[in-house]
CSV table of C-alpha atoms and ligand atoms in Angstrom, one decimal:
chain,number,residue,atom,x,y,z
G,1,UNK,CA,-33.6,-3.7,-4.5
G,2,UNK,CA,-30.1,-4.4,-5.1
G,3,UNK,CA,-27.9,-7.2,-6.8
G,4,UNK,CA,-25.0,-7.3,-5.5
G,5,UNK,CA,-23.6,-5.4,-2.2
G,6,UNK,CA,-20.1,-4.5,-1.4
G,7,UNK,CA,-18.1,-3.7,1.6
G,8,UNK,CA,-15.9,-1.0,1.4
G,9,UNK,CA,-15.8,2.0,-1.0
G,10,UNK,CA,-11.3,1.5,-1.9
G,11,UNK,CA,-9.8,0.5,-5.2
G,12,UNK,CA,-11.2,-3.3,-4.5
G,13,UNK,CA,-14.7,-2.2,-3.8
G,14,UNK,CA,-15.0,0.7,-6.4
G,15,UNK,CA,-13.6,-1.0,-9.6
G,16,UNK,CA,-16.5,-4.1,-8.8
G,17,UNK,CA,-18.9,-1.5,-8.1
G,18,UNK,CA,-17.7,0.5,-11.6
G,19,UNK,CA,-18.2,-2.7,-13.6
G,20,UNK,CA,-21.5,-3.8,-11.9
G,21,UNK,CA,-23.2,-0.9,-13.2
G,22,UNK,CA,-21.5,-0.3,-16.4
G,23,UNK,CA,-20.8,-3.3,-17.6
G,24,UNK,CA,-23.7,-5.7,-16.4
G,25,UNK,CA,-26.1,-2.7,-15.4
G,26,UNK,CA,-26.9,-4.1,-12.3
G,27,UNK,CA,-27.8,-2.6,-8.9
G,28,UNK,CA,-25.2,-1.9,-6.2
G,29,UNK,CA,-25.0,-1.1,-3.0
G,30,UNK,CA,-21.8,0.0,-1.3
G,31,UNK,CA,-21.9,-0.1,2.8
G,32,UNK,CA,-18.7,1.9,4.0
G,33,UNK,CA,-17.7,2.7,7.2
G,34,UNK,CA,-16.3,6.0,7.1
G,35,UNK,CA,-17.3,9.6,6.2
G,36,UNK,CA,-15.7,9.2,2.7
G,37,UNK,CA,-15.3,7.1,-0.4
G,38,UNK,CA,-11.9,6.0,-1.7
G,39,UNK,CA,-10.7,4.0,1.2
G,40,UNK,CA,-6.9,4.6,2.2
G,41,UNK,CA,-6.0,6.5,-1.1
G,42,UNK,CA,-8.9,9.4,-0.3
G,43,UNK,CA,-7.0,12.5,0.0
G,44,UNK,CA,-8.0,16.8,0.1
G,45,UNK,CA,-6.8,19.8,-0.5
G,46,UNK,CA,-5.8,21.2,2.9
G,47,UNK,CA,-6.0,24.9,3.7
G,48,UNK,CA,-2.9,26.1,1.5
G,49,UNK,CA,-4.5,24.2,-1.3
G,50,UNK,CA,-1.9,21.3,-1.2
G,51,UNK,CA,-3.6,18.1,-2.0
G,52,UNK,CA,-2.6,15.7,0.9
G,53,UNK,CA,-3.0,11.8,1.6
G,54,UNK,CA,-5.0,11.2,4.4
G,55,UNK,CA,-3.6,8.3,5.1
G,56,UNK,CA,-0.3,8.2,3.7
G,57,UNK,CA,1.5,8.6,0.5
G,58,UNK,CA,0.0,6.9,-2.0
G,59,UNK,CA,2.3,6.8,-5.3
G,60,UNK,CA,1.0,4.9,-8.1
G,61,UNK,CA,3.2,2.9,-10.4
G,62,UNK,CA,2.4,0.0,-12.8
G,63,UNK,CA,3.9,-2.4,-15.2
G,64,UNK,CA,-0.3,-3.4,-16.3
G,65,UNK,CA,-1.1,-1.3,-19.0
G,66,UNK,CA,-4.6,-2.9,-18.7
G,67,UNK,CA,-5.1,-1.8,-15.1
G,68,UNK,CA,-3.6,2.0,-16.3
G,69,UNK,CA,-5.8,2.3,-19.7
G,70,UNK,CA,-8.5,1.3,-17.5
G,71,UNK,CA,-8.0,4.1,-14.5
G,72,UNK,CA,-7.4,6.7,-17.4
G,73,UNK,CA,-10.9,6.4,-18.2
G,74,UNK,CA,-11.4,8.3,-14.9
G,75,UNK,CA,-8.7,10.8,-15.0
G,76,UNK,CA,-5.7,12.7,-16.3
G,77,UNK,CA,-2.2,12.3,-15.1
G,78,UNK,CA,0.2,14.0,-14.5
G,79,UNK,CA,4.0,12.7,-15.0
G,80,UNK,CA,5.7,11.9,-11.9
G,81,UNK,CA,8.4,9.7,-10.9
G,82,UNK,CA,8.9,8.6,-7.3
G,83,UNK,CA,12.0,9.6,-5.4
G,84,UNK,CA,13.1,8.6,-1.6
G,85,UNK,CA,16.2,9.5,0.4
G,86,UNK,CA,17.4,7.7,3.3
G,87,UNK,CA,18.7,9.6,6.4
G,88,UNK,CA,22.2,7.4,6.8
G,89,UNK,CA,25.0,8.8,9.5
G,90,UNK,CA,24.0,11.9,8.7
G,91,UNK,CA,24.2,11.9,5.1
G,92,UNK,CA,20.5,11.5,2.6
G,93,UNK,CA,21.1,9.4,0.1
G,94,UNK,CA,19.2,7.2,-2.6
G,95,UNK,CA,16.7,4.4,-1.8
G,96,UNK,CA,16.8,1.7,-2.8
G,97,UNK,CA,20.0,1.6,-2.4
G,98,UNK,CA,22.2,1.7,-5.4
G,99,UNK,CA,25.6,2.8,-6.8
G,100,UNK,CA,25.3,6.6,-6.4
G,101,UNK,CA,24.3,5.6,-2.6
G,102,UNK,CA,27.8,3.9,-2.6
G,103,UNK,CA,29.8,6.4,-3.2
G,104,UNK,CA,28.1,9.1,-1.3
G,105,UNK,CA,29.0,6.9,2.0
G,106,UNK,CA,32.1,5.1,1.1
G,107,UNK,CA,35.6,6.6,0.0
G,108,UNK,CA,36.2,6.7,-3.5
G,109,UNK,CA,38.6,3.5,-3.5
G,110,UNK,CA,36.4,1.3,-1.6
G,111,UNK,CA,33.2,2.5,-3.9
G,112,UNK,CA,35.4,1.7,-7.1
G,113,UNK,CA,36.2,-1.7,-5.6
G,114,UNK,CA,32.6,-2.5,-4.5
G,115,UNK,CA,31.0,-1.7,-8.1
G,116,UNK,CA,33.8,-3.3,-10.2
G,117,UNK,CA,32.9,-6.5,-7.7
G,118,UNK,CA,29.2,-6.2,-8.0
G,119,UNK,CA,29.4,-6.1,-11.6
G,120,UNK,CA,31.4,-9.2,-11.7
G,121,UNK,CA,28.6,-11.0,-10.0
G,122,UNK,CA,25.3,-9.0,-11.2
G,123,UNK,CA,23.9,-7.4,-14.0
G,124,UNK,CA,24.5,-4.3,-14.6
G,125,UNK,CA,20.4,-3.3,-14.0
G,126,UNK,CA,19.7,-6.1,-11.4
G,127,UNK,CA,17.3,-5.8,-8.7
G,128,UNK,CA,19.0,-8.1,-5.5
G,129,UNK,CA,17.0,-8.8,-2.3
G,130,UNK,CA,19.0,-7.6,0.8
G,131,UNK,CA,18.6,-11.1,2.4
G,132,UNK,CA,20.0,-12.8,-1.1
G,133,UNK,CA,23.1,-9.9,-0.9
G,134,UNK,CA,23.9,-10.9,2.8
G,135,UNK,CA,24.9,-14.7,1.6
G,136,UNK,CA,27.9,-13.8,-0.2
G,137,UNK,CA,31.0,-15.1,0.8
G,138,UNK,CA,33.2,-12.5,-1.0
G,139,UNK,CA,34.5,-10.4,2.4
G,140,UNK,CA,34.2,-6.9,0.4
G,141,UNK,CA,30.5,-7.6,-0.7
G,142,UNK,CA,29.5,-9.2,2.8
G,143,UNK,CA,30.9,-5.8,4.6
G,144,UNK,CA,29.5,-4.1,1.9
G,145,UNK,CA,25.6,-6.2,2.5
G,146,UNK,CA,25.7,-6.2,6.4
G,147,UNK,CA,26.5,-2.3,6.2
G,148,UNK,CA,22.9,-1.6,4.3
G,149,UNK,CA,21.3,-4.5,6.1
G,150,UNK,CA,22.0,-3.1,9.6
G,151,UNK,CA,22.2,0.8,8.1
G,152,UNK,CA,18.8,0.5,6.1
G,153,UNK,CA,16.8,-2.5,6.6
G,154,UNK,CA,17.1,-3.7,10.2
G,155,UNK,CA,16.2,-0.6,12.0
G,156,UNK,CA,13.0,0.8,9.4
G,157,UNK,CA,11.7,-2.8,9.7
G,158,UNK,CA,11.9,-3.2,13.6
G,159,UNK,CA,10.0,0.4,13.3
G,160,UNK,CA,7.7,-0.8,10.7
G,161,UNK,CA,6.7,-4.1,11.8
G,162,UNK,CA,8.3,-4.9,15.3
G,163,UNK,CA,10.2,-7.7,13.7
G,164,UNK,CA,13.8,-8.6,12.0
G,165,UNK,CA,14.0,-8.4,8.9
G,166,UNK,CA,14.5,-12.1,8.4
G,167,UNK,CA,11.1,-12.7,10.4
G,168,UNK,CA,8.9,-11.2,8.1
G,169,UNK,CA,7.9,-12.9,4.7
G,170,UNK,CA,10.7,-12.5,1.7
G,171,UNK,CA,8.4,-10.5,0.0
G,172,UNK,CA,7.9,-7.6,2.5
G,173,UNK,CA,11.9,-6.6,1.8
G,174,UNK,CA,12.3,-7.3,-1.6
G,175,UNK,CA,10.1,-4.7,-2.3
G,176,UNK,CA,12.6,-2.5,-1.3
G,177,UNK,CA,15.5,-4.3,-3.3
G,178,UNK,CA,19.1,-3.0,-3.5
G,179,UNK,CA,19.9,-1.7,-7.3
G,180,UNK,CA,22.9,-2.9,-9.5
G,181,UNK,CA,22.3,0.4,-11.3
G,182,UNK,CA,22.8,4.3,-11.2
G,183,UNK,CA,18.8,5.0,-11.0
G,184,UNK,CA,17.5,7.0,-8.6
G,185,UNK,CA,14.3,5.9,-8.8
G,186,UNK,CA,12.2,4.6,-6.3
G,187,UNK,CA,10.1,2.2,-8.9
G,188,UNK,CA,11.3,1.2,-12.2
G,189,UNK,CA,7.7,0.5,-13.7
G,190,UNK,CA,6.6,1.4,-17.0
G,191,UNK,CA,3.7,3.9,-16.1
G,192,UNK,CA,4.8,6.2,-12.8
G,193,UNK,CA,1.9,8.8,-12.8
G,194,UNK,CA,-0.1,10.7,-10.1
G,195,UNK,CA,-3.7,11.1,-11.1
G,196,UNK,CA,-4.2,15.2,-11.9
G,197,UNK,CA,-6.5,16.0,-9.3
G,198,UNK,CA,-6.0,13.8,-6.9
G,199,UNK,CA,-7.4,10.2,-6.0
G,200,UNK,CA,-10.7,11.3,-4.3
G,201,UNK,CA,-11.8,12.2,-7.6
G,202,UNK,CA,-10.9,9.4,-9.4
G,203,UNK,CA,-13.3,7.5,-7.0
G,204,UNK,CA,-15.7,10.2,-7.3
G,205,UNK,CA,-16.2,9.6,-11.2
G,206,UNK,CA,-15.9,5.7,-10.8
G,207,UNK,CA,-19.3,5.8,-8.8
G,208,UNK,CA,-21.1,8.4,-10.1
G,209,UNK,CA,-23.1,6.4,-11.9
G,210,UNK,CA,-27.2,6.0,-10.7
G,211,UNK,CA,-27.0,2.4,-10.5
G,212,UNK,CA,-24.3,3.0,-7.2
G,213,UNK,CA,-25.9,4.1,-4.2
G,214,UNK,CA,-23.6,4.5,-1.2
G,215,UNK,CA,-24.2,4.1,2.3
G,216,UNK,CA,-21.7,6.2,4.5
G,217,UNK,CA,-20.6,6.7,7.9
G,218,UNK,CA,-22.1,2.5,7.9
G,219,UNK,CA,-20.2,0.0,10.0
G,220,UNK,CA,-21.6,-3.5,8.0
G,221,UNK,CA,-22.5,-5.2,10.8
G,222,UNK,CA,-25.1,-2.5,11.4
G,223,UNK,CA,-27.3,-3.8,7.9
G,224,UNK,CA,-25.7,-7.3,7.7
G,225,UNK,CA,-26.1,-10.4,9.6
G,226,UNK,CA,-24.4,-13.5,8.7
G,227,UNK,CA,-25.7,-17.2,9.6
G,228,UNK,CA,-23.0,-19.2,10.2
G,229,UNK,CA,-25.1,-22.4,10.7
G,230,UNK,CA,-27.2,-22.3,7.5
G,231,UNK,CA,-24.3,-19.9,5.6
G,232,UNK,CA,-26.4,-17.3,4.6
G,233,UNK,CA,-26.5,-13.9,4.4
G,234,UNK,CA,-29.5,-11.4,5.8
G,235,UNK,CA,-29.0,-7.6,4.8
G,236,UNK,CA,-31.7,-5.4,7.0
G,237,UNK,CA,-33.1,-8.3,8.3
G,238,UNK,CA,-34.4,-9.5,4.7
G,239,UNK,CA,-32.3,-12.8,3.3
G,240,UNK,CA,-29.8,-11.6,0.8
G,241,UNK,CA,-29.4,-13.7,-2.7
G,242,UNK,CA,-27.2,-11.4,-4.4
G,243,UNK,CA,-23.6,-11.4,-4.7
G,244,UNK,CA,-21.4,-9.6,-1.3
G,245,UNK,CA,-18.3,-8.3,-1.9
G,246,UNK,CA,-16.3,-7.6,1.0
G,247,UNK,CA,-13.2,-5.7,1.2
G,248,UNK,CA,-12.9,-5.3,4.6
G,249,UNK,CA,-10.9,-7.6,7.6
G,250,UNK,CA,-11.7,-11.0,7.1
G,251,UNK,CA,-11.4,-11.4,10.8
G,252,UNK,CA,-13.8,-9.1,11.6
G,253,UNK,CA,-16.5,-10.8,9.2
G,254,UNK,CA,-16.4,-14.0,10.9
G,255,UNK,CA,-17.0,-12.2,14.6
G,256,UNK,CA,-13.1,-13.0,14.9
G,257,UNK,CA,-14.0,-16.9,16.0
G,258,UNK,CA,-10.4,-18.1,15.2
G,259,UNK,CA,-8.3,-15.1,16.9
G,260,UNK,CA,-7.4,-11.5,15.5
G,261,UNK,CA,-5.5,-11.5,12.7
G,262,UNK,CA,-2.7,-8.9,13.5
G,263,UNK,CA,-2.1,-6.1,11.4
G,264,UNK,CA,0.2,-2.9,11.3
G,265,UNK,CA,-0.9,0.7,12.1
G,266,UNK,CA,0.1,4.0,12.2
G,267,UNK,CA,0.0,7.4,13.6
G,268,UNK,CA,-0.2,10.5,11.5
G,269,UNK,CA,1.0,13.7,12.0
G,270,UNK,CA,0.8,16.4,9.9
G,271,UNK,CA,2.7,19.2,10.0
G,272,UNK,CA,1.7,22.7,8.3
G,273,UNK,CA,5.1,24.9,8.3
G,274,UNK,CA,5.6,28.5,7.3
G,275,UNK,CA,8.3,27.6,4.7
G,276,UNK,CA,8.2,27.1,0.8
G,277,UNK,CA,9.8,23.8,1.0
G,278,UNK,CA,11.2,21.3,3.7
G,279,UNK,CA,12.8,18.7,2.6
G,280,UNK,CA,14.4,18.1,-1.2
G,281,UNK,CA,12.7,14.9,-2.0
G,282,UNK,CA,8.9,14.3,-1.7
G,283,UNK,CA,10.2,11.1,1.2
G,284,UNK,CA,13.1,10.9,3.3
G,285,UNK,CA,13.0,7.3,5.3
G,286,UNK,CA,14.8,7.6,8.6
G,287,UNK,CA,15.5,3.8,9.3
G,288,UNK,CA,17.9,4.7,12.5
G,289,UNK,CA,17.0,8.0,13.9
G,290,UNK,CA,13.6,9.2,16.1
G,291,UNK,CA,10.6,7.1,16.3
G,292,UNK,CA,8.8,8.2,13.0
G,293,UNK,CA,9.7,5.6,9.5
G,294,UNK,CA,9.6,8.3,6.9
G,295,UNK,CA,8.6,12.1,5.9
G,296,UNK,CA,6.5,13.0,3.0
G,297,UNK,CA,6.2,16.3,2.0
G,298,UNK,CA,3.3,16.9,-0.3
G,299,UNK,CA,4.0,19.9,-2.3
G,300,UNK,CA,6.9,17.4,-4.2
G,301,UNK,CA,4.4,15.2,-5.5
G,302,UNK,CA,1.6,17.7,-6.3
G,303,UNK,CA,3.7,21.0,-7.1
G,304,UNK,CA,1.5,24.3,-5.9
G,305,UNK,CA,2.2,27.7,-5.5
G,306,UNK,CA,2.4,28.7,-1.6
G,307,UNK,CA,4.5,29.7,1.2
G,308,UNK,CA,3.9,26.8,3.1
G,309,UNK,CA,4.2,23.1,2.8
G,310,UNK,CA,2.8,20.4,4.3
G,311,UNK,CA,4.9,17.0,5.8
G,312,UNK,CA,3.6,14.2,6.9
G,313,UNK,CA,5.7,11.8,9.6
G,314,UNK,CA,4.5,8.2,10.0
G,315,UNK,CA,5.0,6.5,13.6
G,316,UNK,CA,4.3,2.8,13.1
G,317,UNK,CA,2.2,0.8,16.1
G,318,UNK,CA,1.0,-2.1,16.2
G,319,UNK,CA,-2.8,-2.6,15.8
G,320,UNK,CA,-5.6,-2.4,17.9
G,321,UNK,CA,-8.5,-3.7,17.3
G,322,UNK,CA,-11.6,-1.5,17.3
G,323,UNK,CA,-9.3,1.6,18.0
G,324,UNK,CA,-6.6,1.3,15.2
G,325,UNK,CA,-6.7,1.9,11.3
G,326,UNK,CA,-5.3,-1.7,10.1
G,327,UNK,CA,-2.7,-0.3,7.2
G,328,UNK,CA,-0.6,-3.3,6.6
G,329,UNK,CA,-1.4,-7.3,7.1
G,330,UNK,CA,1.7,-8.8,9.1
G,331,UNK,CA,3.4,-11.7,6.8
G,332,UNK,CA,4.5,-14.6,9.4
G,333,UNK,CA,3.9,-17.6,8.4
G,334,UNK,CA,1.9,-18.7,11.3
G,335,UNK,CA,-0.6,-15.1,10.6
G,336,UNK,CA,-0.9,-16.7,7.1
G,337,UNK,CA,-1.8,-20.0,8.4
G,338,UNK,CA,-4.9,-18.4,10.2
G,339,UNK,CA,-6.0,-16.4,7.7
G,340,UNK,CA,-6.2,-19.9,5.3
G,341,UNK,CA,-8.3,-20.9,8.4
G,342,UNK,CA,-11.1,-17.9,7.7
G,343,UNK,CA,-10.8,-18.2,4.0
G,344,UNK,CA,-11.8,-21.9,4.1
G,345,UNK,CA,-15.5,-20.5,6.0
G,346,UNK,CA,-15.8,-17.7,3.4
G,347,UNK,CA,-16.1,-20.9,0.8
G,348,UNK,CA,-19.2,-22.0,2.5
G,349,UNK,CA,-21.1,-19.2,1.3
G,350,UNK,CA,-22.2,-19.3,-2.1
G,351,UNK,CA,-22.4,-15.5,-2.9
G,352,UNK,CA,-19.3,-14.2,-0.7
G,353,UNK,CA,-16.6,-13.1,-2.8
G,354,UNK,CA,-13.3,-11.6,-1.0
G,355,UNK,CA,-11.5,-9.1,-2.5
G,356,UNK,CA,-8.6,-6.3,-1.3
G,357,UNK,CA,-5.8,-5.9,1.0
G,358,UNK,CA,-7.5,-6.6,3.9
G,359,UNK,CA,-10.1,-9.4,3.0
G,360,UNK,CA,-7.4,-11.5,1.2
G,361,UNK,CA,-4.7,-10.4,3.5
G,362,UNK,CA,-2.2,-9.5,1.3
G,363,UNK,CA,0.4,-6.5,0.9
G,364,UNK,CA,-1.5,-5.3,-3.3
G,365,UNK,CA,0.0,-1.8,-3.8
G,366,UNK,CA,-3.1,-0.1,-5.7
G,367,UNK,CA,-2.2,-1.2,-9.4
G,368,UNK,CA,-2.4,-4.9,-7.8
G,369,UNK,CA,-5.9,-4.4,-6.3
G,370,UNK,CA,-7.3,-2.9,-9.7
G,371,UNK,CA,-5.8,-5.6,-11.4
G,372,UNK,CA,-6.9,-8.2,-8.6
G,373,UNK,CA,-10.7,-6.5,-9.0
G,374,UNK,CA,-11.0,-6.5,-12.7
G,375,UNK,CA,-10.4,-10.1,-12.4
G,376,UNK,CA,-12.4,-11.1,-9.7
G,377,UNK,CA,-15.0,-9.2,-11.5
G,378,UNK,CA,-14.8,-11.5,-14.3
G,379,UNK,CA,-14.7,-14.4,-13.0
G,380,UNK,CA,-16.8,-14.3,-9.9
G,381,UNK,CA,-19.6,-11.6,-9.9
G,382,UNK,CA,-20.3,-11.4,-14.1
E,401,UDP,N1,12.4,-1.0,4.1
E,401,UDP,C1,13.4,-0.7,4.9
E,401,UDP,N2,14.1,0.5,4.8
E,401,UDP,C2,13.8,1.4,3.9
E,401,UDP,C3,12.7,1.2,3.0
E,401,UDP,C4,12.0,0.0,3.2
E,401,UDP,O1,13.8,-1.5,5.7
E,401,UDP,O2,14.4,2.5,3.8
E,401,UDP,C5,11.7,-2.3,4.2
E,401,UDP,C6,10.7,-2.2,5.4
E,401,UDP,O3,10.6,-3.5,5.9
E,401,UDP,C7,9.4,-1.8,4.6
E,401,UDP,C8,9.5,-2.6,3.3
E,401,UDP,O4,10.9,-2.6,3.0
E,401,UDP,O5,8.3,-2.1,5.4
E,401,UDP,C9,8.7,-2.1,2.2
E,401,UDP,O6,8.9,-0.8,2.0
E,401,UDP,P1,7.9,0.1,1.1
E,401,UDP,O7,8.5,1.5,0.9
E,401,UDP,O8,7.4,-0.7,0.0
E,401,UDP,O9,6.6,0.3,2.2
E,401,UDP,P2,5.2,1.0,2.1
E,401,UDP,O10,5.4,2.3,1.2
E,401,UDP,O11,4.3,0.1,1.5
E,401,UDP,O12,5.0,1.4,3.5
């Protein structure tokens, strides 16, 4: 009946899905757990008509104008570039950190001396890694490198992830670099746009397509059984030839037979408030103060006339299993070492391809899964 089934209805499974029946006019089938398509970027207009993220801001930015021609084929955009504020001894000021953050904490003479430094050493432009910044021996530039290490990094990433900054993988910081440079921004990339009517809709119109069924409020392991001596696949009790694409916790596929993988969670909470505005960015990070990471306020990056606003405050956790939303993989290098482990059984199986944040266990922003699924579309399921 069908020719391929996927796992999970986010970017991953939804481009594959998109190109199945466009492209090679095939049959799909997408199994997803939840109510809802559109996996972690699903969001809704709440009751003052503010679209919201479900499950957290969700700002899109590329440097691939392949993987942004591509998503324009399903909607309009609007222009919108990024801006976060960090809540530092009382004072909000730009993230990542850059020049203007300098001199809104430090005294005039000590900013002059700090830049005039820095622009000895770096490009006027550069993009440093706080852990790179903190192995300077120049005294001004370490003072200057411990300050934002301990005033921006260390506390957000204890919050975030439980660990030191130093614990977790290089590239969970550097995303977050500091900025030789008087940009405000929060990314630098070519295209910075929010899609027009949301993301729901841009997932709506990806699978709207009557070679895409969709099986909802489906937990896989309901239709699909996997045997692990033979490596096959059964879906509804019937053998399944086709192609599987799963997009969901690679742990979980394999009945967790190595050990959980750990991932981050979070708690919501929303927040309706009887005021036009709350804050003056769309998100102010609080690395040092209360027990929430950051506030979004919705209105900033979807501008709508009403009274009220809507914010959003993050509480990280760790995960859960069976009870928790798993939001982030944790980089260690030992977590990476078993996921290798439950990679190396999904190559038994012919027709198992892995695909998205969770099934390869990496930390893709959306441009990165679209890119990562237009490829793996290509090369794998064509
Ligand atoms: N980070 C930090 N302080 C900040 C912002 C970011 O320490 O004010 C670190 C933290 O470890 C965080 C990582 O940089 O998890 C990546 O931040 P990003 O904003 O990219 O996280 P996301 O939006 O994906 O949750």
């Amino acid at each position: 009946m069908f020719d391929y089934i996927i796992i999970g209805s986010g970017f991953a499974g939804s481009v594959i899905a998109e190109r199945i029946a466009n492209v090679l006019n095939k049959k799909v089938l997408i199994i997803e757990k939840r109510n809802h398509i559109g996996g972690n970027c699903y969001d809704y207009k709440d009751e003052n008509h503010i679209i919201v993220h479900k499950y957290g801001p969700h700002l899109f930015h590329t440097d691939y104008k392949d993987v942004f021609d591509y998503l324009s084929n399903f909607t309009e955009w609007q222009v919108y570039q990024h801006k976060v504020l960090a809540f530092i001894d009382g004072k909000k000021v730009p993230i990542p950190f850059n020049f203007n953050s300098i001199r809104e904490v430090f005294p005039k003479t000590l900013a002059d001396r700090l830049e005039r430094k820095l622009l000895e050493k770096y490009q006027y432009g550069s993009k440093v890694p706080i852990l790179e910044l903190k192995k300077t021996d120049d005294e001004d530039l370490k003072f200057w490198a411990d300050f934002i290490y301990e005033k921006v990094f260390k506390n957000y990433t204890a919050k975030q992830w439980g660990l030191k900054p130093e614990e977790i993988d290089p590239e969970v910081t550097s995303r977050v670099p500091v900025y030789i440079s008087r940009d405000n921004r929060y990314f630098t990339d070519k295209y910075q746009v929010i899609p027009k009517d949301g993301y729901t809709k841009i997932f709506e119109r990806m699978l709207s397509h009557p070679y895409i069924k969709i099986m909802l409020n489906t937990d896989f392991k309901e239709v699909i059984k996997i045997d692990f001596e033979n490596n096959k696949i059964f879906f509804m009790e019937h053998e399944f030839k086709g192609k599987l694409i799963f997009t969901g916790m690679i742990d979980e596929l394999f009945d967790f037979k190595y050990g959980y993988l750990p991932y981050r969670s979070l708690n919501l909470k929303f927040e309706t408030l009887d005021k036009e505005y709350y804050q003056e960015a769309p998100v102010v990070n609080y690395p040092n103060d209360y027990d929430f990471t950051r506030i979004t306020e919705f209105k900033h990056i979807h501008p709508v006339e009403t009274k009220k606003t809507t914010i959003l405050k993050e509480y990280p956790k760790s995960y859960q299993p069976d009870k928790d939303i798993p939001y982030y993989p944790v980089f260690t290098k030992e977590n990476r070492e078993l996921y290798n482990k439950y990679k190396e059984e999904a190559e038994k199986f012919e027709n198992l391809i892995l695909v998205g944040r969770l099934a390869e266990y990496r930390y893709y922003d959306m441009d990165d899964v679209v890119k990562r699924a237009l490829e793996v579309f290509e090369e794998r399921v064509r």
